[in-house]
Structures are given as C-alpha cells and as structure tokens.
Coordinates of N, CA and C in Angstrom, one line a residue:
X1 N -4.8 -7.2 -2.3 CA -3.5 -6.6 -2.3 C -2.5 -7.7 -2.4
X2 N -1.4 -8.0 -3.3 CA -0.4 -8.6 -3.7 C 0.8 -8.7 -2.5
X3 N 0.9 -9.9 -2.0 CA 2.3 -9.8 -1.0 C 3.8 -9.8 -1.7
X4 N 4.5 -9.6 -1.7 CA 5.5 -8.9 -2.1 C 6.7 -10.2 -1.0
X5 N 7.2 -10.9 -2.3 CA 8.3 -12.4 -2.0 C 9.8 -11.5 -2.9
X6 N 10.6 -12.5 -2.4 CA 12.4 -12.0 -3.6 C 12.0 -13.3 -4.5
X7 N 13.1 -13.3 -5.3 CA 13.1 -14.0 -6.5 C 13.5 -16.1 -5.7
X8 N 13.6 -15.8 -4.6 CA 13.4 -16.9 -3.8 C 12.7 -17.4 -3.3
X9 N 11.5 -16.7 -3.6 CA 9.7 -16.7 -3.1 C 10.0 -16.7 -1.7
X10 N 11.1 -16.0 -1.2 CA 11.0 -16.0 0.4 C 9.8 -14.3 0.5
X11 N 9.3 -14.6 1.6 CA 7.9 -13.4 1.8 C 9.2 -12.4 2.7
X12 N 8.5 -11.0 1.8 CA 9.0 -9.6 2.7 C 8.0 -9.4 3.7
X13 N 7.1 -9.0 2.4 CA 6.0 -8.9 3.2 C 4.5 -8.9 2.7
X14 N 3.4 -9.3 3.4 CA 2.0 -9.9 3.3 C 1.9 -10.9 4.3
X15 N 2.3 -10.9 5.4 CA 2.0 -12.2 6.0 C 0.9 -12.6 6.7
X16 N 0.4 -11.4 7.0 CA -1.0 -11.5 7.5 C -1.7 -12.0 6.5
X17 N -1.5 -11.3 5.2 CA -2.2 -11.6 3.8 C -2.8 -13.6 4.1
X18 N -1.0 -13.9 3.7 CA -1.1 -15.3 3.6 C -1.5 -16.0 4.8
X19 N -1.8 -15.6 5.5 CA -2.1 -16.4 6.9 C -3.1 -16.3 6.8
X20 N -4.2 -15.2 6.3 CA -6.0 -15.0 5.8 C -6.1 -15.9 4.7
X21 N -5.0 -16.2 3.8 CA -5.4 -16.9 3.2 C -5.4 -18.4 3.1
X22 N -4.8 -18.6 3.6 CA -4.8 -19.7 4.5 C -6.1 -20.4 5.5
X23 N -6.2 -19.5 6.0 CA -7.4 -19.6 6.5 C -8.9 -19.6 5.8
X24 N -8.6 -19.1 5.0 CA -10.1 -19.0 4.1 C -9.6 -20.3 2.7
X25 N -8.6 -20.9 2.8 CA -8.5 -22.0 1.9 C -8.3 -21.7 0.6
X26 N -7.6 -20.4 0.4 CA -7.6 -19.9 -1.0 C -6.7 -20.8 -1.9
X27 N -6.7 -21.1 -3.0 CA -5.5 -21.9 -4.2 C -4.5 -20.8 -4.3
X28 N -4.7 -19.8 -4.3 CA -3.9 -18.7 -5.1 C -4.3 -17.0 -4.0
X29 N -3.2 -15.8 -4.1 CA -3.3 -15.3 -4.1 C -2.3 -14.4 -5.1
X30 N -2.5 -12.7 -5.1 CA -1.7 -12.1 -6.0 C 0.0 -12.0 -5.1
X31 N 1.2 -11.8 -6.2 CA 2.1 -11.7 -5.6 C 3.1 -10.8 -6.1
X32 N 3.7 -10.3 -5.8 CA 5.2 -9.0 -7.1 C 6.5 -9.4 -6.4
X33 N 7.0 -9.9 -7.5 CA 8.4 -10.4 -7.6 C 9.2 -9.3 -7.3
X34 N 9.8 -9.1 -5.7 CA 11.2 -7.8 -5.8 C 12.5 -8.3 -6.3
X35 N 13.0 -8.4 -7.4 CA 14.0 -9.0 -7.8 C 15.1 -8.0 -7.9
X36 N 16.5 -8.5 -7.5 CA 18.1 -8.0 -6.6 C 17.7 -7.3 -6.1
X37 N 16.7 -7.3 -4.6 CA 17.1 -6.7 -3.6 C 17.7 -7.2 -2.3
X38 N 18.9 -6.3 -1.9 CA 20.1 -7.1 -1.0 C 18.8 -7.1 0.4
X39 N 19.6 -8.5 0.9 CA 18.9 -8.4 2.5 C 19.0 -6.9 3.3
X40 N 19.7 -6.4 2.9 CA 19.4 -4.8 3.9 C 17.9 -4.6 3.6
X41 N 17.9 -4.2 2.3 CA 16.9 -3.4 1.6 C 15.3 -4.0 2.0
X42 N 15.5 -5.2 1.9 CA 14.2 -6.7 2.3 C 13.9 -5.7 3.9
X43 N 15.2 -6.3 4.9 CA 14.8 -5.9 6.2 C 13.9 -5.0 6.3
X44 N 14.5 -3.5 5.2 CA 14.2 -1.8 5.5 C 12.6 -2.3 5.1
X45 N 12.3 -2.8 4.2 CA 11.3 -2.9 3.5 C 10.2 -3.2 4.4
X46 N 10.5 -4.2 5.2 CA 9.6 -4.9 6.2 C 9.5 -3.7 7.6
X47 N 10.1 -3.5 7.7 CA 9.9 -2.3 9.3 C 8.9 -1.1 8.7
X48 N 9.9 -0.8 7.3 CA 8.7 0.1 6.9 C 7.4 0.2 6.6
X49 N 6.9 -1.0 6.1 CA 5.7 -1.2 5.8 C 4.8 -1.7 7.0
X50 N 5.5 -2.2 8.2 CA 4.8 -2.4 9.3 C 4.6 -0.5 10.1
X51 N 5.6 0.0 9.9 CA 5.6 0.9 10.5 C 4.5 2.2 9.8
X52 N 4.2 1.6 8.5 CA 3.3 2.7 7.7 C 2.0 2.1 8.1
X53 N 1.6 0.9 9.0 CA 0.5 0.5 9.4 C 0.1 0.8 10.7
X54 N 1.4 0.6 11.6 CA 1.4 1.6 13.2 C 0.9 2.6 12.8
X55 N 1.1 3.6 12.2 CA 0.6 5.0 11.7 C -0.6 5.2 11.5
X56 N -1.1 4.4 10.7 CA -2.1 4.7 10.1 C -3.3 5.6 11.2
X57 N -4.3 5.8 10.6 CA -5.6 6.4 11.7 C -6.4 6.0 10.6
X58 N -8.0 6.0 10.8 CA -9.2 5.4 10.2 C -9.9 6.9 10.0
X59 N -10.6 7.1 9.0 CA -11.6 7.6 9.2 C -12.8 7.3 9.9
X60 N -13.4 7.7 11.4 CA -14.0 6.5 11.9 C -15.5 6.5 11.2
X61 N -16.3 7.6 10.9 CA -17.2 7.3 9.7 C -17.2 6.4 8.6
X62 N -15.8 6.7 7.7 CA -15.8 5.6 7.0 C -15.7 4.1 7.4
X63 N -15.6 3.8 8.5 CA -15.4 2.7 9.0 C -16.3 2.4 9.3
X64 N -17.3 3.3 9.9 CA -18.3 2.5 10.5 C -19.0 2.8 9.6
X65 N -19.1 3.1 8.5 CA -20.0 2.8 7.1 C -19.4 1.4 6.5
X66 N -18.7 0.9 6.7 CA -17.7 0.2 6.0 C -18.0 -1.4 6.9
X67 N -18.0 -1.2 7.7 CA -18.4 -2.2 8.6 C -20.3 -2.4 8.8
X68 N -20.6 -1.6 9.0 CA -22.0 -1.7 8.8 C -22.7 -2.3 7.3
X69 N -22.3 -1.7 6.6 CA -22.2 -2.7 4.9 C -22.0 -3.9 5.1
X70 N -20.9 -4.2 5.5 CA -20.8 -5.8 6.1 C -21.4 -6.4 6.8
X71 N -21.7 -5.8 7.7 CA -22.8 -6.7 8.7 C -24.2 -6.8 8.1
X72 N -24.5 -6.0 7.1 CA -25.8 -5.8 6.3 C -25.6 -7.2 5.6
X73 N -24.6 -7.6 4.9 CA -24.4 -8.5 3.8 C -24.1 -9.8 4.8
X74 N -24.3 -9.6 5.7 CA -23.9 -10.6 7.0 C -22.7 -11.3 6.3
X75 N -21.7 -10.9 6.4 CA -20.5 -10.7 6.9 C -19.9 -11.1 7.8
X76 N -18.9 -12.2 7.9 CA -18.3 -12.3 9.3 C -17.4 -11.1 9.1
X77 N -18.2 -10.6 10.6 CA -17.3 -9.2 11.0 C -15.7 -9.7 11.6
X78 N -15.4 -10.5 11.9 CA -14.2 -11.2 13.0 C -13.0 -11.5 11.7
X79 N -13.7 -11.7 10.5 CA -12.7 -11.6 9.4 C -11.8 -10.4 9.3
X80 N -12.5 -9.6 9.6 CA -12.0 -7.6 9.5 C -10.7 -7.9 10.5
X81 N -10.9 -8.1 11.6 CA -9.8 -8.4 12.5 C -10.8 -7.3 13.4
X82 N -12.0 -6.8 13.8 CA -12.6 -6.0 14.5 C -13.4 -7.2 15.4
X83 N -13.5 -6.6 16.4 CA -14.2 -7.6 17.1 C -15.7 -6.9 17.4
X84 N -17.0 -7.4 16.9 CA -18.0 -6.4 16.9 C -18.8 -5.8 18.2
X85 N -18.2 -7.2 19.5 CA -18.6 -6.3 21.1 C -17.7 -5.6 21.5
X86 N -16.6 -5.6 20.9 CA -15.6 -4.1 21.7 C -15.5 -3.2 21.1
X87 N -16.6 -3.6 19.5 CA -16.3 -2.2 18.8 C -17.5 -1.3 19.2
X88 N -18.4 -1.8 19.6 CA -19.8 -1.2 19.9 C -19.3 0.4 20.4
X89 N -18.5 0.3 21.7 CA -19.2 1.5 22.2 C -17.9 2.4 21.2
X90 N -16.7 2.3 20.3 CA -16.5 3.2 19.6 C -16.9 3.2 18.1
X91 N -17.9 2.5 17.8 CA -18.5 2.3 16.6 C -20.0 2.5 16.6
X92 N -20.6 3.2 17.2 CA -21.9 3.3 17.6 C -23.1 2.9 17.2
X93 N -23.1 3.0 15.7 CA -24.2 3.0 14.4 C -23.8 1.6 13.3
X94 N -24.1 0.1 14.0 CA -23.6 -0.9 13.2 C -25.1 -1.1 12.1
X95 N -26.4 -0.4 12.6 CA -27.4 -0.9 12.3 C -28.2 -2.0 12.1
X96 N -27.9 -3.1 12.8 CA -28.7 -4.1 13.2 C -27.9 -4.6 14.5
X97 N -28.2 -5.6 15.1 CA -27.6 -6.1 16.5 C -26.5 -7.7 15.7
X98 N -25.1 -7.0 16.2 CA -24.3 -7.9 16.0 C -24.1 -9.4 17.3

C-alpha cells in the first residue's frame, strides 16, 4: 500500500508503512502525490485515516487462516505486529507450535 506525502514529500500518512520499511531495509517504497491540499485538509486526512483503523474489526477466521499461512511459510509472525504467545489463546488453530 502506497503512503500518501504533499508535493513537499512531507508524509500525511503511511508512517508505520515507512518505519517497516525501514526496518526491513527497503530502497524504495510506493508513494501518491496529494497535490494543493491546504494543511486543514492534510490534518483531516490524517485523523481520518487513523480513525478508519481504530474501527476496523478482523474477520477472526480469516486471520487466523491468514496467519497460520504464515507461520507455515515460517514467517516472522512479529512482522504482522501480532505477537504469536498472546495470540494463542484468541487464535487457537496456528497449526504448528509457534
């Protein structure tokens, strides 16, 4: 997913993005230019898009198919931002011992 800078390459928002990427040592990642939007708009932009992530809810099936995939392909699970002993007792079915 593309983080989203103004035409100042100042970041709205991805910052988790670039901080993983960072961390995994990447050259490059994707980015979309918001060009003339006034600092109000930047702010709105940022509360909202954090605030569409407070929201969110998981399918927890799909998750834990989704994570179990991973741990199959051994996977660092800790990349996910899941931690795999506290996910145990709400994740039940990882299928092998993390």
């Amino acid at each position: 997913m593309p983080v989203l800078v103004d035409e100042h390459a100042e970041l709205i928002c991805g910052h988790a993005r670039v901080g993983a990427a960072i961390l995994l040592e990447l050259n490059s990642i994707p980015v979309i230019v918001a060009k003339g939007w006034s600092e109000e708009e930047k702010r709105a932009y940022r509360v909202a898009d954090n605030q569409l992530a407070a929201r969110a809810s998981w399918d927890p099936d799909l998750l834990r198919d989704e994570l179990q995939a991973l741990n199959f392909a051994d996977f660092d699970l800790g990349l996910t931002g899941f931690e795999p002993d506290r996910s145990k007792p709400s994740w039940p079915v990882w299928g092998r011992a993390v």
